[in-house]
Amino acid sequence: MGNTIVPRVNHNYAVDAYGTVNSSNVGIWSNWAKYGANQQQWVIKD
């Protein structure tokens, strides 16, 4: 197992990986109009 990437503000959101190699993309649902940049900040959680 490893670390988990979670949004800094709301840890109930989850990321979804698109690809299986280094530098693959990840995605998350986000309502920019409501939450703004707060939902775009990430932390690594052990």
JSON list of C-alpha atoms in Angstrom, two decimals:
[
{"chain": "A", "resi": 1, "resn": "MET", "atom": "CA", "xyz": [0.00, 0.00, 0.00]},
{"chain": "A", "resi": 2, "resn": "GLY", "atom": "CA", "xyz": [1.00, 3.62, -0.29]},
{"chain": "A", "resi": 3, "resn": "ASN", "atom": "CA", "xyz": [-0.17, 7.11, 0.40]},
{"chain": "A", "resi": 4, "resn": "THR", "atom": "CA", "xyz": [-3.59, 8.49, -0.54]},
{"chain": "A", "resi": 5, "resn": "ILE", "atom": "CA", "xyz": [-4.11, 11.82, -2.30]},
{"chain": "A", "resi": 6, "resn": "VAL", "atom": "CA", "xyz": [-7.05, 13.76, -0.85]},
{"chain": "A", "resi": 7, "resn": "PRO", "atom": "CA", "xyz": [-8.34, 17.33, -1.31]},
{"chain": "A", "resi": 8, "resn": "ARG", "atom": "CA", "xyz": [-7.07, 19.62, 1.43]},
{"chain": "A", "resi": 9, "resn": "VAL", "atom": "CA", "xyz": [-10.53, 21.01, 2.29]},
{"chain": "A", "resi": 10, "resn": "ASN", "atom": "CA", "xyz": [-12.96, 18.10, 1.87]},
{"chain": "A", "resi": 11, "resn": "HIS", "atom": "CA", "xyz": [-11.50, 14.64, 2.48]},
{"chain": "A", "resi": 12, "resn": "ASN", "atom": "CA", "xyz": [-14.73, 12.96, 1.36]},
{"chain": "A", "resi": 13, "resn": "TYR", "atom": "CA", "xyz": [-13.80, 13.45, -2.31]},
{"chain": "A", "resi": 14, "resn": "ALA", "atom": "CA", "xyz": [-11.79, 10.74, -4.02]},
{"chain": "A", "resi": 15, "resn": "VAL", "atom": "CA", "xyz": [-9.50, 10.72, -7.04]},
{"chain": "A", "resi": 16, "resn": "ASP", "atom": "CA", "xyz": [-9.72, 8.38, -10.00]},
{"chain": "A", "resi": 17, "resn": "ALA", "atom": "CA", "xyz": [-6.59, 7.34, -11.90]},
{"chain": "A", "resi": 18, "resn": "TYR", "atom": "CA", "xyz": [-6.57, 7.23, -15.69]},
{"chain": "A", "resi": 19, "resn": "GLY", "atom": "CA", "xyz": [-3.66, 5.02, -16.68]},
{"chain": "A", "resi": 20, "resn": "THR", "atom": "CA", "xyz": [-1.23, 2.60, -15.12]},
{"chain": "A", "resi": 21, "resn": "VAL", "atom": "CA", "xyz": [2.19, 4.16, -15.75]},
{"chain": "A", "resi": 22, "resn": "ASN", "atom": "CA", "xyz": [4.16, 7.00, -14.17]},
{"chain": "A", "resi": 23, "resn": "SER", "atom": "CA", "xyz": [2.77, 10.44, -15.07]},
{"chain": "A", "resi": 24, "resn": "SER", "atom": "CA", "xyz": [-0.74, 9.05, -15.67]},
{"chain": "A", "resi": 25, "resn": "ASN", "atom": "CA", "xyz": [-3.57, 11.51, -15.06]},
{"chain": "A", "resi": 26, "resn": "VAL", "atom": "CA", "xyz": [-5.98, 11.62, -12.12]},
{"chain": "A", "resi": 27, "resn": "GLY", "atom": "CA", "xyz": [-9.40, 13.21, -12.01]},
{"chain": "A", "resi": 28, "resn": "ILE", "atom": "CA", "xyz": [-11.91, 14.47, -9.44]},
{"chain": "A", "resi": 29, "resn": "TRP", "atom": "CA", "xyz": [-15.42, 15.88, -9.58]},
{"chain": "A", "resi": 30, "resn": "SER", "atom": "CA", "xyz": [-15.42, 19.51, -8.51]},
{"chain": "A", "resi": 31, "resn": "ASN", "atom": "CA", "xyz": [-18.01, 22.27, -8.62]},
{"chain": "A", "resi": 32, "resn": "TRP", "atom": "CA", "xyz": [-15.70, 25.25, -9.33]},
{"chain": "A", "resi": 33, "resn": "ALA", "atom": "CA", "xyz": [-18.51, 27.84, -9.11]},
{"chain": "A", "resi": 34, "resn": "LYS", "atom": "CA", "xyz": [-19.42, 26.71, -5.59]},
{"chain": "A", "resi": 35, "resn": "TYR", "atom": "CA", "xyz": [-16.08, 25.69, -4.06]},
{"chain": "A", "resi": 36, "resn": "GLY", "atom": "CA", "xyz": [-13.49, 27.53, -6.13]},
{"chain": "A", "resi": 37, "resn": "ALA", "atom": "CA", "xyz": [-9.78, 26.86, -5.70]},
{"chain": "A", "resi": 38, "resn": "ASN", "atom": "CA", "xyz": [-10.22, 25.23, -2.28]},
{"chain": "A", "resi": 39, "resn": "GLN", "atom": "CA", "xyz": [-11.16, 21.93, -3.92]},
{"chain": "A", "resi": 40, "resn": "GLN", "atom": "CA", "xyz": [-8.12, 22.08, -6.22]},
{"chain": "A", "resi": 41, "resn": "GLN", "atom": "CA", "xyz": [-5.52, 21.96, -3.41]},
{"chain": "A", "resi": 42, "resn": "TRP", "atom": "CA", "xyz": [-4.12, 18.52, -2.58]},
{"chain": "A", "resi": 43, "resn": "VAL", "atom": "CA", "xyz": [-2.25, 16.85, 0.27]},
{"chain": "A", "resi": 44, "resn": "ILE", "atom": "CA", "xyz": [-0.71, 13.38, 0.60]},
{"chain": "A", "resi": 45, "resn": "LYS", "atom": "CA", "xyz": [-2.18, 11.44, 3.50]},
{"chain": "A", "resi": 46, "resn": "ASP", "atom": "CA", "xyz": [-0.31, 8.49, 5.06]}
]
